Short mmCIF file of C-alpha atoms in Angstrom, two decimals:
data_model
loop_
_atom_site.label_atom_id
_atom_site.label_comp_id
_atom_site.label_asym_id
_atom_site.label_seq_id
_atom_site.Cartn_x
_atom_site.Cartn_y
_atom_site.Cartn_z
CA UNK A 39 0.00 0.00 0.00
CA UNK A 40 0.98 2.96 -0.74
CA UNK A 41 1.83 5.75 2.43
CA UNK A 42 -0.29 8.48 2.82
CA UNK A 43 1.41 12.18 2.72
CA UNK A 44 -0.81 14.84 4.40
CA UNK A 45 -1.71 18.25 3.26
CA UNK A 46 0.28 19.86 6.34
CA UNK A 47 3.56 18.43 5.33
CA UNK A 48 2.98 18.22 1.72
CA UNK A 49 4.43 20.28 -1.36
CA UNK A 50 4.96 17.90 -3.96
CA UNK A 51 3.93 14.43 -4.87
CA UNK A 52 7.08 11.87 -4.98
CA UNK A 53 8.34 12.09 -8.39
CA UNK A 54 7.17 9.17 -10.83
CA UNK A 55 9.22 6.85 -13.49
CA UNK A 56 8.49 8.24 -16.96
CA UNK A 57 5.34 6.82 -18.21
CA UNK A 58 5.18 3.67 -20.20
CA UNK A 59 6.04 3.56 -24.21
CA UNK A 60 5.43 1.48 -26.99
CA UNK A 61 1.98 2.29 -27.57
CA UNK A 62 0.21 4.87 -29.20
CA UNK A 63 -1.43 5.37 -25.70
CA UNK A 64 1.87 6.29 -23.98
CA UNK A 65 3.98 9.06 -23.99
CA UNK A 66 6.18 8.02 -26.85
CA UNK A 67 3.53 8.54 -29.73
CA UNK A 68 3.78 11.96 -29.31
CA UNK A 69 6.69 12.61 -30.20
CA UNK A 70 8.97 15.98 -28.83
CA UNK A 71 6.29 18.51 -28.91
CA UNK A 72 6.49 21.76 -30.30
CA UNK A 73 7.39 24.50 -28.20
CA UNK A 74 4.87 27.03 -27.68
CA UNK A 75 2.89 28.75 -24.81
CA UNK A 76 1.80 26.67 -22.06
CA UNK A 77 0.12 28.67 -19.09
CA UNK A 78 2.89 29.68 -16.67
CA UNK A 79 2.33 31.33 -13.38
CA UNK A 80 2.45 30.25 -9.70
CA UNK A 81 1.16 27.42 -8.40
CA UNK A 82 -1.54 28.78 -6.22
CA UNK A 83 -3.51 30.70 -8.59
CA UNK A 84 -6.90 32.48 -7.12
CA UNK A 85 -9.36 29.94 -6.78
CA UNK A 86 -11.98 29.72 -10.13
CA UNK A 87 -15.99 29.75 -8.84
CA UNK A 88 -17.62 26.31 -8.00
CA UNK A 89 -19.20 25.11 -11.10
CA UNK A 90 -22.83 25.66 -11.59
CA UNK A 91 -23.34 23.61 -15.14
CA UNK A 92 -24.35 27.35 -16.32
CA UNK A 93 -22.95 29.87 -18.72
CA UNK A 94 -21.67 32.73 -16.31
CA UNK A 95 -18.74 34.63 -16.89
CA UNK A 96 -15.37 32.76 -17.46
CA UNK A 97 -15.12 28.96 -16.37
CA UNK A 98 -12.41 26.98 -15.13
CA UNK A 99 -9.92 24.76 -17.46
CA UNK A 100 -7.80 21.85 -15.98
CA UNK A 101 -5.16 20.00 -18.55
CA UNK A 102 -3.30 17.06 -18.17
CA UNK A 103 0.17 16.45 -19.49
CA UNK A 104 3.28 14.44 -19.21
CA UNK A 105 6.02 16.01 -17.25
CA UNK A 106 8.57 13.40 -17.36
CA UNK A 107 8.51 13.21 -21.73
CA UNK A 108 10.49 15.73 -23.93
CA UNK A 109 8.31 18.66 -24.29
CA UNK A 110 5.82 18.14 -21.71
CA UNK A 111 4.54 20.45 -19.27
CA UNK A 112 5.91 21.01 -15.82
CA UNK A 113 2.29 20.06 -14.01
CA UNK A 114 -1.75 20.40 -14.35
CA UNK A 115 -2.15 23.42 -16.51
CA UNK A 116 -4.92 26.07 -15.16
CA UNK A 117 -7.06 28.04 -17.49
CA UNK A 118 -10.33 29.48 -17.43
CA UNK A 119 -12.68 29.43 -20.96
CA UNK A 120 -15.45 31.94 -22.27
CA UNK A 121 -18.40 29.71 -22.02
CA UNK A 122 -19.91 31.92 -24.74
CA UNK A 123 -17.11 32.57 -27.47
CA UNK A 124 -15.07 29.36 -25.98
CA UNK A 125 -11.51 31.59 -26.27
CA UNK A 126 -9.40 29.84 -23.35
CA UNK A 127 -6.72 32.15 -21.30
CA UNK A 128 -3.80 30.53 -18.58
CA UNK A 129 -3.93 31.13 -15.73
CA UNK A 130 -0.83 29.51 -14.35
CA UNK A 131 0.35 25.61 -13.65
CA UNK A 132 -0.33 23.47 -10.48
CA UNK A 133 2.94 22.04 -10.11
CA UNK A 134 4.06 19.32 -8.02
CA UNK A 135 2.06 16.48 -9.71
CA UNK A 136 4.03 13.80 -11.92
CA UNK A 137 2.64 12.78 -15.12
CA UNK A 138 -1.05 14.13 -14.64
CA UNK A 139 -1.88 12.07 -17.79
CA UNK A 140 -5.48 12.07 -17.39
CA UNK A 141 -8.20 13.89 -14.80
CA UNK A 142 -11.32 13.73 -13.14
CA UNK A 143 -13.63 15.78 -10.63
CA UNK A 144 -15.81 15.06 -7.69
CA UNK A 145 -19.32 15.25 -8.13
CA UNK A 146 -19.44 18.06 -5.52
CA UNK A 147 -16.80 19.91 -8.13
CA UNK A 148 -14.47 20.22 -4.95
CA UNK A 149 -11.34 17.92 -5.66
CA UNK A 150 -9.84 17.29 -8.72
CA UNK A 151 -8.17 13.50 -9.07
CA UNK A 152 -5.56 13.10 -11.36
CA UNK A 153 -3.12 9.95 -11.91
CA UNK A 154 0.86 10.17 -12.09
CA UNK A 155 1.19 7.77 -14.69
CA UNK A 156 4.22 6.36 -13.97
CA UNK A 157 6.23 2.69 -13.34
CA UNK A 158 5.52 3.38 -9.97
CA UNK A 159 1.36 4.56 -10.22
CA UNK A 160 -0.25 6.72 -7.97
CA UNK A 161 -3.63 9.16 -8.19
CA UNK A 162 -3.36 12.10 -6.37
CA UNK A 163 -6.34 14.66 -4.80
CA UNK A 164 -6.08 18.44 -5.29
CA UNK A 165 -8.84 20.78 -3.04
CA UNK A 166 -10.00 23.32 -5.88
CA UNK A 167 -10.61 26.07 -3.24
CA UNK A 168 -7.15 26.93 -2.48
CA UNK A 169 -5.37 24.36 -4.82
CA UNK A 170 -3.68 22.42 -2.10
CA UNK A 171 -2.30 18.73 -2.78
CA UNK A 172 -4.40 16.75 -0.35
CA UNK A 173 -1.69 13.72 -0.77
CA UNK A 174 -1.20 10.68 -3.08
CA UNK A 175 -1.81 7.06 -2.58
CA UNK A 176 -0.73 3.93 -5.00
CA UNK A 177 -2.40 2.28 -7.38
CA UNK A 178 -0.77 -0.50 -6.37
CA UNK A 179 0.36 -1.48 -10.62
CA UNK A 180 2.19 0.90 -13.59
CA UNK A 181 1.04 3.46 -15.25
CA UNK A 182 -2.26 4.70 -14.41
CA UNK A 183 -4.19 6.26 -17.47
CA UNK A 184 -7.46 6.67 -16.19
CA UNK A 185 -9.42 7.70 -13.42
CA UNK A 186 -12.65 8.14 -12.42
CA UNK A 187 -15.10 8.84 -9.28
CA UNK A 188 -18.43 6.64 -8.31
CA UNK A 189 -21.75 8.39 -8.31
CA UNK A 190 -21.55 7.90 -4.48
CA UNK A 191 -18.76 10.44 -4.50
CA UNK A 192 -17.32 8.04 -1.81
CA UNK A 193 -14.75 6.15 -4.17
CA UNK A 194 -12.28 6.82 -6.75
CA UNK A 195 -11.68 3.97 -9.49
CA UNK A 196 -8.39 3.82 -12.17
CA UNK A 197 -6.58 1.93 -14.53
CA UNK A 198 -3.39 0.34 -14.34
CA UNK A 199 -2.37 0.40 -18.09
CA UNK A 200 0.65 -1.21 -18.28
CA UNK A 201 0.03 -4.18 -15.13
CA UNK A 202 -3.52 -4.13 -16.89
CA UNK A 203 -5.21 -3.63 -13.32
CA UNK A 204 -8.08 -1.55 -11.71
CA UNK A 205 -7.66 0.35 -8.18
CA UNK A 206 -10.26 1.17 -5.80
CA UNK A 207 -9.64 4.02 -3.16
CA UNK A 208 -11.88 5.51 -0.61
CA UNK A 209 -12.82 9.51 -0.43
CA UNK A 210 -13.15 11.27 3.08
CA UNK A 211 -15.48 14.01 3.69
CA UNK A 212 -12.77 16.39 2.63
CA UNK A 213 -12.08 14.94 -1.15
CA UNK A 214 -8.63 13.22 0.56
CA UNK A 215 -7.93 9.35 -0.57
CA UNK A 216 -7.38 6.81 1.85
CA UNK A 217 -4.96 3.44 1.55
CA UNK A 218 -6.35 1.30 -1.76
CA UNK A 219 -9.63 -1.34 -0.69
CA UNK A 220 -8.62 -3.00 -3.21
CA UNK A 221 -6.78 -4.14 -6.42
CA UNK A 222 -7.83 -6.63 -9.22
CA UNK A 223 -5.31 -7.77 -12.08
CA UNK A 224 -7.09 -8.91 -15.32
CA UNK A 225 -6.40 -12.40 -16.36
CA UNK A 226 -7.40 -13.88 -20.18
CA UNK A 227 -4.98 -14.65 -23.51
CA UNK A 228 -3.73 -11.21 -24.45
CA UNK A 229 -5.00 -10.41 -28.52
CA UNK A 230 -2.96 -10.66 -31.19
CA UNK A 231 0.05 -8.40 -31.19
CA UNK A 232 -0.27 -7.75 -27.22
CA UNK A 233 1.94 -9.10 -24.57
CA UNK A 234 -0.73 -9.28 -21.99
CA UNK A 235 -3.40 -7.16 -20.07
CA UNK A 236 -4.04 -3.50 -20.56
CA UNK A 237 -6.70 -1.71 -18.26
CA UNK A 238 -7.41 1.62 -20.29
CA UNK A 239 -10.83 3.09 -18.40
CA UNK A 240 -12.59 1.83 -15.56
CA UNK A 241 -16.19 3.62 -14.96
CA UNK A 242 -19.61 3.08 -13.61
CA UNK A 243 -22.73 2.62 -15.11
CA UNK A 244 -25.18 5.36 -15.29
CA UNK A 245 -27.63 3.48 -13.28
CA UNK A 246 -24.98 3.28 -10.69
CA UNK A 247 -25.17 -1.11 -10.08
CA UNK A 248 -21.79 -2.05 -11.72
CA UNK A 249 -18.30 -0.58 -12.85
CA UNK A 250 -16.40 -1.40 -15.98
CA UNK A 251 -12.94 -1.94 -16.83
CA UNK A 252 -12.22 -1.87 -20.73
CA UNK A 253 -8.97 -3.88 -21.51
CA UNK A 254 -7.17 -3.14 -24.85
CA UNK A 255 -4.60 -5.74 -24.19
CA UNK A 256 -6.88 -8.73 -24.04
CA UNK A 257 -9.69 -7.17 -26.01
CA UNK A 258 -12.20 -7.74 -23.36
CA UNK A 259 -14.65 -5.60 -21.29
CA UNK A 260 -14.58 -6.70 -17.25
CA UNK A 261 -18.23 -5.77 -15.53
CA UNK A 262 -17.83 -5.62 -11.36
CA UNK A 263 -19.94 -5.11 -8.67
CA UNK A 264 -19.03 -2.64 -5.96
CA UNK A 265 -19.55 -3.01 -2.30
CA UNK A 266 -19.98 0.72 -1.36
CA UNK A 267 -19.08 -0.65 2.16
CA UNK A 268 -16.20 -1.68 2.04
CA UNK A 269 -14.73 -0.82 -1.84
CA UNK A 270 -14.48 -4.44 -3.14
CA UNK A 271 -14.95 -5.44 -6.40
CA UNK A 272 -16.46 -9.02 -7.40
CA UNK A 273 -16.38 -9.95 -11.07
CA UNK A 274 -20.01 -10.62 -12.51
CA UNK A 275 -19.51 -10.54 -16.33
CA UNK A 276 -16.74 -10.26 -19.45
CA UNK A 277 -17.26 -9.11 -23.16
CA UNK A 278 -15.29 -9.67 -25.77
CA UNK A 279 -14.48 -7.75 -28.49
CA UNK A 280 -13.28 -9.74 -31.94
CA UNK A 281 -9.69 -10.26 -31.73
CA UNK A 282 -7.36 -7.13 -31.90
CA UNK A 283 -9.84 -4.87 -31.51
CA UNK A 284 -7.76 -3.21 -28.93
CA UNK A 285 -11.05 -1.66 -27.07
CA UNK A 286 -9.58 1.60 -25.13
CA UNK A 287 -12.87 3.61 -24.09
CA UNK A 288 -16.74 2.95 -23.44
CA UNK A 289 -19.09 5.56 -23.46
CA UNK A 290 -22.91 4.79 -22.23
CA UNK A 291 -25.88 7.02 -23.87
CA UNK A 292 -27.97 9.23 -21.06
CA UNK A 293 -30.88 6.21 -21.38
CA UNK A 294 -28.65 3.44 -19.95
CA UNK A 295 -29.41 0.69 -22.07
CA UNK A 296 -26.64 1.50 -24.77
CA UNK A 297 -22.40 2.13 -24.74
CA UNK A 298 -20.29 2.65 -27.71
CA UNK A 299 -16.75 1.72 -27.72
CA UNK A 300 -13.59 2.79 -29.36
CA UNK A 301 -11.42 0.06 -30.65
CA UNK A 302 -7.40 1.48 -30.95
CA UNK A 303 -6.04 -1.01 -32.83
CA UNK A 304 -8.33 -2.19 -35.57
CA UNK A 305 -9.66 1.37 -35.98
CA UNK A 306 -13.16 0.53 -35.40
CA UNK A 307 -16.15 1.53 -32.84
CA UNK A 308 -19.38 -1.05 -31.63
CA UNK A 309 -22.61 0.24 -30.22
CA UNK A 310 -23.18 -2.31 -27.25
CA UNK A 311 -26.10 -3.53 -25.15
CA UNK A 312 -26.22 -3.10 -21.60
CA UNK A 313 -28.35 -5.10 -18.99
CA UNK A 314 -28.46 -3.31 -15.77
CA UNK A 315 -29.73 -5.97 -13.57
CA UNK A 316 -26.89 -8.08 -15.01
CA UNK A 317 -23.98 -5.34 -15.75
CA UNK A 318 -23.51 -8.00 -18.80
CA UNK A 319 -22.76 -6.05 -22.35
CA UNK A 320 -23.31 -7.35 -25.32
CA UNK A 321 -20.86 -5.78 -27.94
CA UNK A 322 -21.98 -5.47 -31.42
CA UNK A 323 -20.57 -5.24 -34.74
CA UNK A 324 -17.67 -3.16 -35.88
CA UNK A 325 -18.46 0.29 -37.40
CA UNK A 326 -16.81 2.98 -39.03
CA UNK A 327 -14.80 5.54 -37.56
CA UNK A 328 -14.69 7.86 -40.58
CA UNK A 329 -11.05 8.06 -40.95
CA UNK A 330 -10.30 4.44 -43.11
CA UNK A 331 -7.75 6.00 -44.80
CA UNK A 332 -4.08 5.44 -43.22
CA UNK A 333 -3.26 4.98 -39.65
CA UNK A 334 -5.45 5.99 -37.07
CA UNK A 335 -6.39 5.34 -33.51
CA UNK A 336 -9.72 6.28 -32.31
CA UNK A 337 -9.29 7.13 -28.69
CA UNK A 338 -12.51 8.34 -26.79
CA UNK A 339 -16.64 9.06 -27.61
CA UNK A 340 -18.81 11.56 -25.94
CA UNK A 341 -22.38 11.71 -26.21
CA UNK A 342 -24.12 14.84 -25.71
CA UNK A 343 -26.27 15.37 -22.64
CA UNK A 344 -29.64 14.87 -24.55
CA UNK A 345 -28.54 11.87 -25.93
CA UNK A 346 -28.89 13.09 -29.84
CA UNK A 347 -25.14 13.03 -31.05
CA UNK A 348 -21.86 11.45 -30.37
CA UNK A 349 -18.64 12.51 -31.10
CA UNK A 350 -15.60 10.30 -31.73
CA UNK A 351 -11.55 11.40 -31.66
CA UNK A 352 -9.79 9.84 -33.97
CA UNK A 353 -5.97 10.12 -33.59
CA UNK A 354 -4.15 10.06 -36.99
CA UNK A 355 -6.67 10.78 -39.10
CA UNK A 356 -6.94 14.06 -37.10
CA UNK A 357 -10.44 14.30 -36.69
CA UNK A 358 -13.68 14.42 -34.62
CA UNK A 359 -16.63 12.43 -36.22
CA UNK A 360 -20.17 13.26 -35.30
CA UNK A 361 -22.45 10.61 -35.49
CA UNK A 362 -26.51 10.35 -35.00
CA UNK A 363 -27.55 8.58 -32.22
CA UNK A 364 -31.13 6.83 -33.19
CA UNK A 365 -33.18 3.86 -31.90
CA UNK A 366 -32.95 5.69 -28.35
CA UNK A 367 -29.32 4.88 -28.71
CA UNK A 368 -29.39 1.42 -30.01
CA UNK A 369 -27.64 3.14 -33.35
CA UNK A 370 -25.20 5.45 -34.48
CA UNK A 371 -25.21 6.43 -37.89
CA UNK A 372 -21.88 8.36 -39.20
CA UNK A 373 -22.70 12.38 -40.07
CA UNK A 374 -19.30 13.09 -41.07
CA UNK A 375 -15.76 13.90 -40.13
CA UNK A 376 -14.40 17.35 -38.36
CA UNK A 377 -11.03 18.59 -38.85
CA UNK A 378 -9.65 19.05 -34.98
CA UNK A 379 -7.15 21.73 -35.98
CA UNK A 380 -4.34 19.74 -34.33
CA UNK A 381 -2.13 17.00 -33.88
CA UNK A 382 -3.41 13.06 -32.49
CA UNK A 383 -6.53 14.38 -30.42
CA UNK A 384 -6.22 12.07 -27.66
CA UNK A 385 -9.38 12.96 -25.26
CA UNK A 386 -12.28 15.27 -25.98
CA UNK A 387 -14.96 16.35 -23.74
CA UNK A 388 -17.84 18.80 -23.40
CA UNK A 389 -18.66 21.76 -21.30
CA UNK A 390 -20.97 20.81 -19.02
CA UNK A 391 -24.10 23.20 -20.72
CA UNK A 392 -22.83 21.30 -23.71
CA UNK A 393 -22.48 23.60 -25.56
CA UNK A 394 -18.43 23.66 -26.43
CA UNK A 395 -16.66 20.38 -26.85
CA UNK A 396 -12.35 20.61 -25.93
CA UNK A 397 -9.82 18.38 -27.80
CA UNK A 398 -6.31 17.96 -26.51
CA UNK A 399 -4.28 17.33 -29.15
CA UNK A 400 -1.15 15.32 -27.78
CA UNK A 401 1.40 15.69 -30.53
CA UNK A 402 0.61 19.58 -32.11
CA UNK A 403 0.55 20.42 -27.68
CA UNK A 404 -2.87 21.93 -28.18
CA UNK A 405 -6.19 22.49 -27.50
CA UNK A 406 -8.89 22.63 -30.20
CA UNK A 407 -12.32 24.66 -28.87
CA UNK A 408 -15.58 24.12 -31.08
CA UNK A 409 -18.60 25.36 -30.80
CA UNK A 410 -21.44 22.76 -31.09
CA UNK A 411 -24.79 23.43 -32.54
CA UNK A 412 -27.33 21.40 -30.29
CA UNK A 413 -29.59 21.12 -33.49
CA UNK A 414 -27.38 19.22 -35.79
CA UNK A 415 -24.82 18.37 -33.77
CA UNK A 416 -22.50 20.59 -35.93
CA UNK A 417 -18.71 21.68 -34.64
CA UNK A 418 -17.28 24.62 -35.53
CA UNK A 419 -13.89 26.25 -34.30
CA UNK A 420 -13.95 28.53 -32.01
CA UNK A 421 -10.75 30.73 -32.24
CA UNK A 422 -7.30 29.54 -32.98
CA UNK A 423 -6.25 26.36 -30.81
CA UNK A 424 -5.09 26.98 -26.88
CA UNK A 425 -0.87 26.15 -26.96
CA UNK A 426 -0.10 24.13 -23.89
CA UNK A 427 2.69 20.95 -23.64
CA UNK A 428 1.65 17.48 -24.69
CA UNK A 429 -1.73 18.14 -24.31
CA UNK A 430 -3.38 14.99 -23.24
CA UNK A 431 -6.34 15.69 -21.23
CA UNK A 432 -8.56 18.73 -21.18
CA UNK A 433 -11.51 19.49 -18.33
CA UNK A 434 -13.89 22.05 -18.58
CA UNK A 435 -15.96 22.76 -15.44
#
């Protein structure tokens, strides 16, 4: 387990190995970014409003990086964003966090998680009022890539990419972790090409009954049960994807009943079924990504909030594509492709009015803003990209 470092005696997390390589979901895809403006500043930047899921005035921005690749930034990047024209200004850098590769906020939009993807993994909580490291705890495996927070708000789940394993900690009152309840290492014949297991995202379903780990190394989906007593996990279902799929992320649609997943390596996406008295999914057939044309990895879907449109990066082909969502999600039908105005868009998300949707483009170390027009599900650029180092995670609030 890992030790606990308090607040009080606290000023930076223990430094992390680099982050793992050889796959296009490591550091080493990227490439040395190109140098350009990251926000600089102090550390302890005034504290943005609490988010109220409304347009008013300028909203906070939190970006991920890699600070241990050539290039990267030097911590989590702090910027606020026009909710209205969606221009983005820094506001400074949170240093003291390793390799925030990927982050996540409480539901009470009080702490901010974020993992230190490293050899040696840990996730880390930051208070948002006064930006103060509440300590770090391991994940118990090697490099961490995602992370993510029950609907309880009482536990924080992530993904051990490289030991292909998925982390459960507790969350106190004040949005600190405590030591790890417990750890579960994927088992099952890698897919062709891998070496063995791969945990890419872990999250829960929307109807709160079961979590999901998505494996790209053994092309499988794990479906858990949590005990919100005591933060065990007991396995109650797999899917598997064809061989060498490489599934990396699963988004659900607002209804429940529906996912769609993004298959790296075979350059494909599925729209699967979801039984939430089971937690079993049933993955269906491959799909288009809109980008068949050279190499590309499709890395992560969102669905908008009314459950009309769903958006799809696609990393190498260097687009978004916007799909319908019909059947009350049971199918997506391809609209087209989006230019992102960047470099291997490796996470996109929306505001949460939905109305802007942010792409952090790891290779180009930016961050594309488009507007999105809630009829037809339209993007359009909003202002030149946002510069900031190996941009691999952008989160509006």
């Amino acid at each position: 387990m890992g030790a606990v470092t308090t607040a009080a005696a606290m000023t930076a997390v223990p430094a992390c190995s680099p982050a793992p390589s050889g796959s296009p979901s490591g550091p080493s895809a990227s490439g040395p970014a190109p140098a350009g403006g990251s926000a600089t500043g102090p550390a302890t930047a005034p504290a943005f409003p609490e988010s109220t899921g409304q347009p008013s005035g300028p909203r906070p921005l939190y970006l991920g990086t890699y600070t241990s690749a050539e290039g990267g930034g030097t911590g989590i990047g702090l910027a606020v964003y026009d909710p209205a024209t969606g221009a983005v200004t820094g506001r400074g850098t949170l240093t003291g966090v390793t390799d925030p590769s990927y982050l996540a906020v409480h539901p009470d939009g009080r702490t901010l998680y974020a993992v230190c993807e490293g050899q040696d993994g840990k996730v880390t909580a930051i208070r948002l009022a006064d930006r103060r490291i509440l300590g770090a705890r391991s994940t118990g495996g090697a490099g961490p890539c995602h992370l993510s927070v029950h609907p309880t708000g009482r536990w924080l789940l992530s993904a051990n990419y490289t030991s292909g394993s998925v982390a459960v900690h507790p969350i106190d009152d004040s949005g600190a972790l405590g030591e790890r309840t417990d750890l579960v290492t994927h088992s099952g014949p890698p897919g062709p090409g891998q070496q063995g297991p791969h945990a890419h995202q872990v999250v829960t379903s929307p109807d709160g009954g079961h979590v999901l780990a998505v494996d790209l190394g053994t092309d499988t989906v794990h479906t858990y049960r949590l005990d919100t007593r005591t933060g065990r996990l007991t396995e109650v279902a797999r899917a598997r994807t064809r061989p060498g799929a490489g599934p990396r992320h699963l988004t659900f649609h607002p209804g429940g009943r529906f996912a769609y997943l993004a298959n790296e390596v075979d350059n494909t996406i599925a729209v699967c079924t979801y039984a939430p008295d089971t937690g079993r999914l049933t993955i269906g057939e491959p799909q288009s990504t809109g980008a068949e044309e050279g190499t590309n990895f499709p890395a992560q879907f969102l669905v908008t909030g009314d459950g009309r449109f769903a958006y799809l990066a696609n990393r190498g082909h260097n687009s978004l594509a916007r799909y319908a969502v019909e059947a009350d999600g049971a199918r997506l039908r391809l609209l087209g492709t989006t230019p992102v105005a960047g470099d291997f868009p490796r996470q996109i998300a929306l505001s949460p009015d939905g109305g802007l949707l942010f792409a952090a483009n790891q290779r180009s170390g930016t961050v594309s803003v488009f507007r999105v027009d809630r009829a037809s599900g339209a993007l359009r650029r909003a202002g030149e990209p946002y510069a900031s180092p190996l941009a691999v995670c952008a989160l509006p609030l």
